[in-house]
Amino acid sequence: MEKEILIFGHKNPDTDSICSGLVKEKLSKKLGMENVKAVRLGKVNKETKYVLDYLNLEEPGLVEELEEGQEVIMVDHNEFNQSVAGIEKAKILEVIDHHRIANFETSEPLSYTARPYGCTSTILLEEYKTRGIEISKEEAILMASSIMSDTLLLKSPTTTEYDKKALEELEKIAGVDIKQYGLEMLKAGTDLNDFTAEELISLDAKSLDKNGTKFIIAQVNTVSIPDVLKRQEELENAIKKEVESKGLELFVLAITDILNSNSEVIALGNRIDAVEKGFGKKLEGNRTFLEGVVSRKKQLLPNIDKNI
Amino acid sequence: MEKEILIFGHKNPDTDSICSGLVKEKLSKKLGMENVKAVRLGKVNKETKYVLDYLNLEEPGLVEELEEGQEVIMVDHNEFNQSVAGIEKAKILEVIDHHRIANFETSEPLSYTARPYGCTSTILLEEYKTRGIEISKEEAILMASSIMSDTLLLKSPTTTEYDKKALEELEKIAGVDIKQYGLEMLKAGTDLNDFTAEELISLDAKSLDKNGTKFIIAQVNTVSIPDVLKRQEELENAIKKEVESKGLELFVLAITDILNSNSEVIALGNRIDAVEKGFGKKLEGNRTFLEGVVSRKKQLLPNIDKNI
């Protein structure tokens, strides 16, 4: 049998990487390319698992390294350092992506379709349409899942008009209330129940040091701040341990509502004044609500840092 | 006025680079992008000049360096070392190309359409069709010119089925005998009349040295070997001067018929035996016909070199 052409998204795969890979496999087969197989470069996250379970699909197989000359199709990425080991020696037949191009090169001409859209699946939908290929309900749900994941239900600043129109079209084919489905999908992805309080405060924690003042700003994403706040006492205990063991002056945990673009922060330590000054708000019960704040890099860190 | 977006092909522009640039400008304007302008990165060659004269079009303006942040669309190339000075600091909005991808990177997402076809214009034709944009007679002739130039009238081994189908479609719109026109265009490109014999034998000459035996293999392309052979005496005199002044053991001038994929070689010097042995043919009147030989790198050099 002819060797299979592997299709994959980036390492630490998100919903777009997995679903666009599966869709590209289906589209390729419909176009007569039989020997293609979608695979994954890492663990499927909870959000993506929700999509696969909903559609009763199995996870693609895991690939950790390519053999020399392996034929591949890359989706949702192009930079070799975000791809599989051995990608440099693979034969890249095609790339479908919506990121900048860098750390990428081939020795032969190839097919490369990049568009500055919010999602790879929005590009794939265009391919279906220009080739006149019918879109199944399953394919529509896979593509819609990718779009809603990458654009946080079309609310992220990365959303383009193309993504909006694509989702509209896909909803009609999918025949489901796509916003309702998407909300459930995003919720599944922010399911923090499996994590201990210690895991939760360190999932995405950034350690900082300003002139010897050590502090941490951690962040968790959620679709329900109250759900996370049910565990406030447990989280505070974990934070206190961190403050003591690491000699921190401040620990900030931002619980970010990715749907409404707000955050509730829990802050503990000797320098909670930096948070209060930074946002002009008093903590009550060790926490406060920050309207419109979602970004650590652009909002949380600068405001806190300048008051440390 | 808003600053113009520049569209250009590679340095030392060929017909595809110039014509695909002009076509992309026209297509962009039809799609509502008004402030685009096709430019060139070097002198227009005789073949391309034939196309522009035929259509009564002016040469695009010359650009030698870009200012930082200049918005550009690249056609028929992507490697920065084949592009204009300052390309690294430009804002690349889009690339349409049929080459490998290398020495290329951006900091922002962009539109990139590469296909492994014989010509950039074949990709542009697909863009017209998928966007449902009407193709004018002028646009059809520009695209057909690019395809016939890059594929040597569909005879080059780089030709794909896509190029063949594209040329067929374009011929209908162009309303001209496209093969006849293409032949005239290629002939114009191989017009060697402006060159002195000395220029002609050094236009594309490779100096070689095997264990102290110095020799040169030069090549000129033509659509009529007899036309070039009219100047045989003049060419031989120029070659003899080169042999003497450079102390060569051999000078080979290959006059390559790009339409029929054959070459006539003129060879002079003490070691013409290397040519005769290499191809199993005797020189008559200092020349011989080599059927199917067109490539210096893959045919002429190895066969001669092993007999030096």
PDB file of C-alpha atoms in Angstrom, chain A residues 28-266:
ATOM      1  CA  SER A  28      -8.897  15.631   0.387  1.00  0.00           C
ATOM      2  CA  LYS A  29     -10.693  12.314   0.115  1.00  0.00           C
ATOM      3  CA  LYS A  30     -13.660  13.958  -1.558  1.00  0.00           C
ATOM      4  CA  LEU A  31     -11.191  15.453  -4.039  1.00  0.00           C
ATOM      5  CA  GLY A  32      -9.830  11.990  -4.829  1.00  0.00           C
ATOM      6  CA  MET A  33      -6.754  11.913  -2.600  1.00  0.00           C
ATOM      7  CA  GLU A  34      -7.420   8.640  -0.796  1.00  0.00           C
ATOM      8  CA  ASN A  35      -4.250   8.012   1.192  1.00  0.00           C
ATOM      9  CA  VAL A  36      -4.449  10.906   3.651  1.00  0.00           C
ATOM     10  CA  LYS A  37      -4.711  10.588   7.434  1.00  0.00           C
ATOM     11  CA  ALA A  38      -5.265  13.256  10.084  1.00  0.00           C
ATOM     12  CA  VAL A  39      -3.026  12.816  13.107  1.00  0.00           C
ATOM     13  CA  ARG A  40      -2.240  14.881  16.212  1.00  0.00           C
ATOM     14  CA  LEU A  41       1.021  16.096  17.724  1.00  0.00           C
ATOM     15  CA  GLY A  42      -0.125  16.063  21.346  1.00  0.00           C
ATOM     16  CA  LYS A  43      -2.887  15.480  23.888  1.00  0.00           C
ATOM     17  CA  VAL A  44      -6.401  16.475  22.880  1.00  0.00           C
ATOM     18  CA  ASN A  45      -7.719  19.157  25.255  1.00  0.00           C
ATOM     19  CA  LYS A  46     -11.094  19.073  26.969  1.00  0.00           C
ATOM     20  CA  GLU A  47     -12.710  21.525  24.581  1.00  0.00           C
ATOM     21  CA  THR A  48     -11.730  19.456  21.561  1.00  0.00           C
ATOM     22  CA  LYS A  49     -12.760  16.253  23.314  1.00  0.00           C
ATOM     23  CA  TYR A  50     -16.236  17.748  23.683  1.00  0.00           C
ATOM     24  CA  VAL A  51     -16.392  18.222  19.890  1.00  0.00           C
ATOM     25  CA  LEU A  52     -15.175  14.699  19.120  1.00  0.00           C
ATOM     26  CA  ASP A  53     -17.594  13.153  21.636  1.00  0.00           C
ATOM     27  CA  TYR A  54     -20.472  15.213  20.272  1.00  0.00           C
ATOM     28  CA  LEU A  55     -19.763  13.867  16.783  1.00  0.00           C
ATOM     29  CA  ASN A  56     -18.886  10.397  18.033  1.00  0.00           C
ATOM     30  CA  LEU A  57     -15.447  10.652  16.420  1.00  0.00           C
ATOM     31  CA  GLU A  58     -12.264   9.017  17.632  1.00  0.00           C
ATOM     32  CA  GLU A  59      -9.170  11.029  18.461  1.00  0.00           C
ATOM     33  CA  PRO A  60      -6.670  11.113  15.605  1.00  0.00           C
ATOM     34  CA  GLY A  61      -3.568   9.014  16.234  1.00  0.00           C
ATOM     35  CA  LEU A  62      -0.533  10.539  17.948  1.00  0.00           C
ATOM     36  CA  VAL A  63       2.635  11.184  15.920  1.00  0.00           C
ATOM     37  CA  GLU A  64       5.815  12.201  17.711  1.00  0.00           C
ATOM     38  CA  GLU A  65       8.430  12.092  14.978  1.00  0.00           C
ATOM     39  CA  LEU A  66       8.494  11.906  11.176  1.00  0.00           C
ATOM     40  CA  GLU A  67      10.668   9.717   9.025  1.00  0.00           C
ATOM     41  CA  GLU A  68      12.756  11.370   6.328  1.00  0.00           C
ATOM     42  CA  GLY A  69      10.745  12.030   3.170  1.00  0.00           C
ATOM     43  CA  GLN A  70       7.347  11.527   4.853  1.00  0.00           C
ATOM     44  CA  GLU A  71       4.713  13.391   2.866  1.00  0.00           C
ATOM     45  CA  VAL A  72       2.705  15.800   4.996  1.00  0.00           C
ATOM     46  CA  ILE A  73       0.037  18.494   4.926  1.00  0.00           C
ATOM     47  CA  MET A  74       0.328  21.115   7.672  1.00  0.00           C
ATOM     48  CA  VAL A  75      -2.741  22.933   8.979  1.00  0.00           C
ATOM     49  CA  ASP A  76      -3.006  25.812  11.488  1.00  0.00           C
ATOM     50  CA  HIS A  77       0.762  26.357  11.724  1.00  0.00           C
ATOM     51  CA  ASN A  78       3.891  26.607   9.650  1.00  0.00           C
ATOM     52  CA  GLU A  79       6.791  27.346  12.002  1.00  0.00           C
ATOM     53  CA  PHE A  80       8.952  24.253  12.296  1.00  0.00           C
ATOM     54  CA  ASN A  81       9.486  24.837  16.028  1.00  0.00           C
ATOM     55  CA  GLN A  82       5.718  24.495  16.554  1.00  0.00           C
ATOM     56  CA  SER A  83       5.600  21.312  14.503  1.00  0.00           C
ATOM     57  CA  VAL A  84       6.615  17.682  14.806  1.00  0.00           C
ATOM     58  CA  ALA A  85      10.189  16.423  15.192  1.00  0.00           C
ATOM     59  CA  GLY A  86      11.637  15.627  11.768  1.00  0.00           C
ATOM     60  CA  ILE A  87       9.518  18.197   9.896  1.00  0.00           C
ATOM     61  CA  GLU A  88      12.698  19.611   8.296  1.00  0.00           C
ATOM     62  CA  LYS A  89      13.235  16.364   6.423  1.00  0.00           C
ATOM     63  CA  ALA A  90       9.617  15.770   5.488  1.00  0.00           C
ATOM     64  CA  LYS A  91       8.143  16.513   2.077  1.00  0.00           C
ATOM     65  CA  ILE A  92       5.605  19.266   2.722  1.00  0.00           C
ATOM     66  CA  LEU A  93       2.916  19.008   0.041  1.00  0.00           C
ATOM     67  CA  GLU A  94       0.618  21.673   1.369  1.00  0.00           C
ATOM     68  CA  VAL A  95       0.074  24.219   4.122  1.00  0.00           C
ATOM     69  CA  ILE A  96      -3.247  25.782   5.156  1.00  0.00           C
ATOM     70  CA  ASP A  97      -2.754  28.374   7.857  1.00  0.00           C
ATOM     71  CA  HIS A  98      -3.754  31.737   9.299  1.00  0.00           C
ATOM     72  CA  HIS A  99      -0.542  32.734  11.094  1.00  0.00           C
ATOM     73  CA  ARG A 100       2.504  34.755  10.094  1.00  0.00           C
ATOM     74  CA  ILE A 101       5.074  32.802   8.080  1.00  0.00           C
ATOM     75  CA  ALA A 102       8.445  32.235   9.767  1.00  0.00           C
ATOM     76  CA  ASN A 103      10.935  29.465  10.477  1.00  0.00           C
ATOM     77  CA  PHE A 104       9.589  27.667   7.447  1.00  0.00           C
ATOM     78  CA  GLU A 105      11.205  26.562   4.220  1.00  0.00           C
ATOM     79  CA  THR A 106      10.984  23.917   1.535  1.00  0.00           C
ATOM     80  CA  SER A 107      13.295  22.784  -1.242  1.00  0.00           C
ATOM     81  CA  GLU A 108      10.452  22.168  -3.691  1.00  0.00           C
ATOM     82  CA  PRO A 109       7.433  24.181  -4.820  1.00  0.00           C
ATOM     83  CA  LEU A 110       4.295  23.398  -2.826  1.00  0.00           C
ATOM     84  CA  SER A 111       0.714  24.438  -2.301  1.00  0.00           C
ATOM     85  CA  TYR A 112       0.453  27.075   0.417  1.00  0.00           C
ATOM     86  CA  THR A 113      -2.762  28.838   1.332  1.00  0.00           C
ATOM     87  CA  ALA A 114      -2.529  31.426   4.072  1.00  0.00           C
ATOM     88  CA  ARG A 115      -5.229  33.976   4.807  1.00  0.00           C
ATOM     89  CA  PRO A 116      -5.244  36.541   7.624  1.00  0.00           C
ATOM     90  CA  TYR A 117      -8.471  35.177   9.078  1.00  0.00           C
ATOM     91  CA  GLY A 118      -9.381  34.240  12.633  1.00  0.00           C
ATOM     92  CA  CYS A 119      -9.287  30.509  11.970  1.00  0.00           C
ATOM     93  CA  THR A 120      -7.933  27.820   9.637  1.00  0.00           C
ATOM     94  CA  SER A 121     -11.391  26.332   9.112  1.00  0.00           C
ATOM     95  CA  THR A 122     -12.589  29.609   7.579  1.00  0.00           C
ATOM     96  CA  ILE A 123      -9.985  29.026   4.843  1.00  0.00           C
ATOM     97  CA  LEU A 124     -11.068  25.394   4.471  1.00  0.00           C
ATOM     98  CA  LEU A 125     -14.682  26.462   3.985  1.00  0.00           C
ATOM     99  CA  GLU A 126     -13.533  28.643   1.072  1.00  0.00           C
ATOM    100  CA  GLU A 127     -11.792  25.601  -0.412  1.00  0.00           C
ATOM    101  CA  TYR A 128     -15.010  23.573  -0.254  1.00  0.00           C
ATOM    102  CA  LYS A 129     -16.888  26.375  -1.941  1.00  0.00           C
ATOM    103  CA  THR A 130     -14.424  27.150  -4.712  1.00  0.00           C
ATOM    104  CA  ARG A 131     -14.115  23.459  -5.528  1.00  0.00           C
ATOM    105  CA  GLY A 132     -17.860  22.974  -5.394  1.00  0.00           C
ATOM    106  CA  ILE A 133     -17.632  20.202  -2.791  1.00  0.00           C
ATOM    107  CA  GLU A 134     -20.670  19.469  -0.653  1.00  0.00           C
ATOM    108  CA  ILE A 135     -20.257  20.003   3.085  1.00  0.00           C
ATOM    109  CA  SER A 136     -21.628  17.323   5.389  1.00  0.00           C
ATOM    110  CA  LYS A 137     -23.261  18.149   8.708  1.00  0.00           C
ATOM    111  CA  GLU A 138     -20.267  16.633  10.502  1.00  0.00           C
ATOM    112  CA  GLU A 139     -17.805  18.728   8.506  1.00  0.00           C
ATOM    113  CA  ALA A 140     -19.863  21.846   9.197  1.00  0.00           C
ATOM    114  CA  ILE A 141     -19.823  21.193  12.946  1.00  0.00           C
ATOM    115  CA  LEU A 142     -16.066  20.535  12.915  1.00  0.00           C
ATOM    116  CA  MET A 143     -15.403  23.798  11.070  1.00  0.00           C
ATOM    117  CA  ALA A 144     -17.858  25.764  13.209  1.00  0.00           C
ATOM    118  CA  SER A 145     -16.195  24.383  16.348  1.00  0.00           C
ATOM    119  CA  SER A 146     -12.802  25.589  15.117  1.00  0.00           C
ATOM    120  CA  ILE A 147     -14.106  29.057  14.354  1.00  0.00           C
ATOM    121  CA  MET A 148     -15.932  29.457  17.658  1.00  0.00           C
ATOM    122  CA  SER A 149     -12.911  28.198  19.562  1.00  0.00           C
ATOM    123  CA  ASP A 150     -10.339  30.434  17.866  1.00  0.00           C
ATOM    124  CA  THR A 151     -12.545  33.519  17.985  1.00  0.00           C
ATOM    125  CA  LEU A 152     -14.206  32.887  21.369  1.00  0.00           C
ATOM    126  CA  LEU A 153     -17.647  32.895  19.760  1.00  0.00           C
ATOM    127  CA  LEU A 154     -16.640  35.711  17.370  1.00  0.00           C
ATOM    128  CA  LYS A 155     -15.779  38.033  20.272  1.00  0.00           C
ATOM    129  CA  SER A 156     -11.997  37.938  20.136  1.00  0.00           C
ATOM    130  CA  PRO A 157     -10.269  40.908  18.472  1.00  0.00           C
ATOM    131  CA  THR A 158      -8.801  38.402  15.966  1.00  0.00           C
ATOM    132  CA  THR A 159     -12.264  37.791  14.447  1.00  0.00           C
ATOM    133  CA  THR A 160     -12.703  38.886  10.803  1.00  0.00           C
ATOM    134  CA  GLU A 161     -15.773  39.390   8.646  1.00  0.00           C
ATOM    135  CA  TYR A 162     -14.799  36.155   6.865  1.00  0.00           C
ATOM    136  CA  ASP A 163     -15.100  34.174  10.085  1.00  0.00           C
ATOM    137  CA  LYS A 164     -18.483  35.695  10.861  1.00  0.00           C
ATOM    138  CA  LYS A 165     -19.879  34.898   7.427  1.00  0.00           C
ATOM    139  CA  ALA A 166     -18.366  31.414   7.531  1.00  0.00           C
ATOM    140  CA  LEU A 167     -19.996  30.608  10.854  1.00  0.00           C
ATOM    141  CA  GLU A 168     -23.329  31.870   9.574  1.00  0.00           C
ATOM    142  CA  GLU A 169     -23.126  29.571   6.561  1.00  0.00           C
ATOM    143  CA  LEU A 170     -21.949  26.611   8.609  1.00  0.00           C
ATOM    144  CA  GLU A 171     -24.763  27.000  11.126  1.00  0.00           C
ATOM    145  CA  LYS A 172     -27.302  26.482   8.339  1.00  0.00           C
ATOM    146  CA  ILE A 173     -25.640  23.236   7.264  1.00  0.00           C
ATOM    147  CA  ALA A 174     -25.014  22.033  10.817  1.00  0.00           C
ATOM    148  CA  GLY A 175     -28.706  22.337  11.642  1.00  0.00           C
ATOM    149  CA  VAL A 176     -28.010  23.018  15.316  1.00  0.00           C
ATOM    150  CA  ASP A 177     -28.188  26.140  17.470  1.00  0.00           C
ATOM    151  CA  ILE A 178     -24.540  26.846  16.930  1.00  0.00           C
ATOM    152  CA  LYS A 179     -24.179  29.539  19.610  1.00  0.00           C
ATOM    153  CA  GLN A 180     -25.664  27.199  22.199  1.00  0.00           C
ATOM    154  CA  TYR A 181     -23.440  24.348  21.067  1.00  0.00           C
ATOM    155  CA  GLY A 182     -20.389  26.637  21.009  1.00  0.00           C
ATOM    156  CA  LEU A 183     -21.056  27.832  24.522  1.00  0.00           C
ATOM    157  CA  GLU A 184     -21.207  24.232  25.746  1.00  0.00           C
ATOM    158  CA  MET A 185     -17.975  23.494  23.877  1.00  0.00           C
ATOM    159  CA  LEU A 186     -16.157  26.462  25.385  1.00  0.00           C
ATOM    160  CA  LYS A 187     -17.492  25.562  28.818  1.00  0.00           C
ATOM    161  CA  ALA A 188     -16.139  22.038  28.436  1.00  0.00           C
ATOM    162  CA  GLY A 189     -12.756  23.562  27.651  1.00  0.00           C
ATOM    163  CA  THR A 190     -12.807  25.620  30.802  1.00  0.00           C
ATOM    164  CA  ASP A 191     -13.822  22.730  32.992  1.00  0.00           C
ATOM    165  CA  LEU A 192     -11.407  23.082  35.877  1.00  0.00           C
ATOM    166  CA  ASN A 193     -12.941  20.368  38.062  1.00  0.00           C
ATOM    167  CA  ASP A 194     -10.187  17.827  37.383  1.00  0.00           C
ATOM    168  CA  PHE A 195      -7.521  20.177  38.681  1.00  0.00           C
ATOM    169  CA  THR A 196      -6.496  20.521  42.311  1.00  0.00           C
ATOM    170  CA  ALA A 197      -6.338  24.056  43.671  1.00  0.00           C
ATOM    171  CA  GLU A 198      -2.532  23.832  43.511  1.00  0.00           C
ATOM    172  CA  GLU A 199      -2.638  22.827  39.847  1.00  0.00           C
ATOM    173  CA  LEU A 200      -5.156  25.506  39.064  1.00  0.00           C
ATOM    174  CA  ILE A 201      -3.111  28.411  40.384  1.00  0.00           C
ATOM    175  CA  SER A 202      -0.021  27.209  38.526  1.00  0.00           C
ATOM    176  CA  LEU A 203      -1.591  26.216  35.158  1.00  0.00           C
ATOM    177  CA  ASP A 204      -0.619  29.571  33.700  1.00  0.00           C
ATOM    178  CA  ALA A 205       1.369  31.499  36.293  1.00  0.00           C
ATOM    179  CA  LYS A 206       3.948  34.148  35.545  1.00  0.00           C
ATOM    180  CA  SER A 207       6.662  34.801  38.129  1.00  0.00           C
ATOM    181  CA  LEU A 208       7.834  38.401  38.329  1.00  0.00           C
ATOM    182  CA  ASP A 209      10.456  40.326  40.223  1.00  0.00           C
ATOM    183  CA  LYS A 210      10.614  44.094  40.485  1.00  0.00           C
ATOM    184  CA  ASN A 211      13.694  45.389  42.304  1.00  0.00           C
ATOM    185  CA  GLY A 212      13.666  42.366  44.593  1.00  0.00           C
ATOM    186  CA  THR A 213       9.896  42.410  45.145  1.00  0.00           C
ATOM    187  CA  LYS A 214       8.744  38.987  44.005  1.00  0.00           C
ATOM    188  CA  PHE A 215       5.180  38.529  42.819  1.00  0.00           C
ATOM    189  CA  ILE A 216       3.129  36.177  40.642  1.00  0.00           C
ATOM    190  CA  ILE A 217       0.226  36.869  38.320  1.00  0.00           C
ATOM    191  CA  ALA A 218      -1.666  33.686  37.452  1.00  0.00           C
ATOM    192  CA  GLN A 219      -4.660  33.354  35.174  1.00  0.00           C
ATOM    193  CA  VAL A 220      -7.420  30.815  34.554  1.00  0.00           C
ATOM    194  CA  ASN A 221     -10.059  31.102  31.860  1.00  0.00           C
ATOM    195  CA  THR A 222     -13.668  30.298  32.543  1.00  0.00           C
ATOM    196  CA  VAL A 223     -17.178  30.792  31.250  1.00  0.00           C
ATOM    197  CA  SER A 224     -18.488  31.140  34.801  1.00  0.00           C
ATOM    198  CA  ILE A 225     -16.606  33.180  37.363  1.00  0.00           C
ATOM    199  CA  PRO A 226     -19.043  32.112  40.131  1.00  0.00           C
ATOM    200  CA  ASP A 227     -18.225  28.449  39.399  1.00  0.00           C
ATOM    201  CA  VAL A 228     -14.552  29.105  40.079  1.00  0.00           C
ATOM    202  CA  LEU A 229     -15.288  31.288  43.093  1.00  0.00           C
ATOM    203  CA  LYS A 230     -17.035  28.343  44.742  1.00  0.00           C
ATOM    204  CA  ARG A 231     -13.493  27.139  45.361  1.00  0.00           C
ATOM    205  CA  GLN A 232     -12.215  30.494  46.670  1.00  0.00           C
ATOM    206  CA  GLU A 233     -11.246  29.210  50.122  1.00  0.00           C
ATOM    207  CA  GLU A 234      -9.396  26.223  48.657  1.00  0.00           C
ATOM    208  CA  LEU A 235      -7.652  28.493  46.145  1.00  0.00           C
ATOM    209  CA  GLU A 236      -6.674  30.995  48.843  1.00  0.00           C
ATOM    210  CA  ASN A 237      -5.092  28.246  50.899  1.00  0.00           C
ATOM    211  CA  ALA A 238      -3.051  27.124  47.909  1.00  0.00           C
ATOM    212  CA  ILE A 239      -2.037  30.727  47.225  1.00  0.00           C
ATOM    213  CA  LYS A 240      -0.981  31.310  50.834  1.00  0.00           C
ATOM    214  CA  LYS A 241       1.281  28.252  50.644  1.00  0.00           C
ATOM    215  CA  GLU A 242       2.862  29.643  47.488  1.00  0.00           C
ATOM    216  CA  VAL A 243       3.375  33.068  49.057  1.00  0.00           C
ATOM    217  CA  GLU A 244       5.127  31.522  52.044  1.00  0.00           C
ATOM    218  CA  SER A 245       7.227  28.938  50.244  1.00  0.00           C
ATOM    219  CA  LYS A 246       8.411  31.362  47.567  1.00  0.00           C
ATOM    220  CA  GLY A 247       8.729  34.493  49.702  1.00  0.00           C
ATOM    221  CA  LEU A 248       6.263  36.413  47.533  1.00  0.00           C
ATOM    222  CA  GLU A 249       5.002  39.921  48.320  1.00  0.00           C
ATOM    223  CA  LEU A 250       1.938  39.414  46.140  1.00  0.00           C
ATOM    224  CA  PHE A 251      -0.005  36.678  44.380  1.00  0.00           C
ATOM    225  CA  VAL A 252      -2.726  37.663  41.919  1.00  0.00           C
ATOM    226  CA  LEU A 253      -5.046  35.058  40.428  1.00  0.00           C
ATOM    227  CA  ALA A 254      -7.130  36.422  37.577  1.00  0.00           C
ATOM    228  CA  ILE A 255     -10.254  34.401  36.849  1.00  0.00           C
ATOM    229  CA  THR A 256     -11.112  35.541  33.362  1.00  0.00           C
ATOM    230  CA  ASP A 257     -14.592  35.277  31.894  1.00  0.00           C
ATOM    231  CA  ILE A 258     -13.726  34.626  28.237  1.00  0.00           C
ATOM    232  CA  LEU A 259     -17.294  35.177  27.104  1.00  0.00           C
ATOM    233  CA  ASN A 260     -17.960  38.536  28.700  1.00  0.00           C
ATOM    234  CA  SER A 261     -14.352  39.728  28.668  1.00  0.00           C
ATOM    235  CA  ASN A 262     -14.066  40.549  32.357  1.00  0.00           C
ATOM    236  CA  SER A 263     -11.944  39.219  35.195  1.00  0.00           C
ATOM    237  CA  GLU A 264     -12.371  38.664  38.908  1.00  0.00           C
ATOM    238  CA  VAL A 265      -9.026  38.747  40.707  1.00  0.00           C
ATOM    239  CA  ILE A 266      -8.083  37.159  43.990  1.00  0.00           C
TER     240      ILE A 266
END
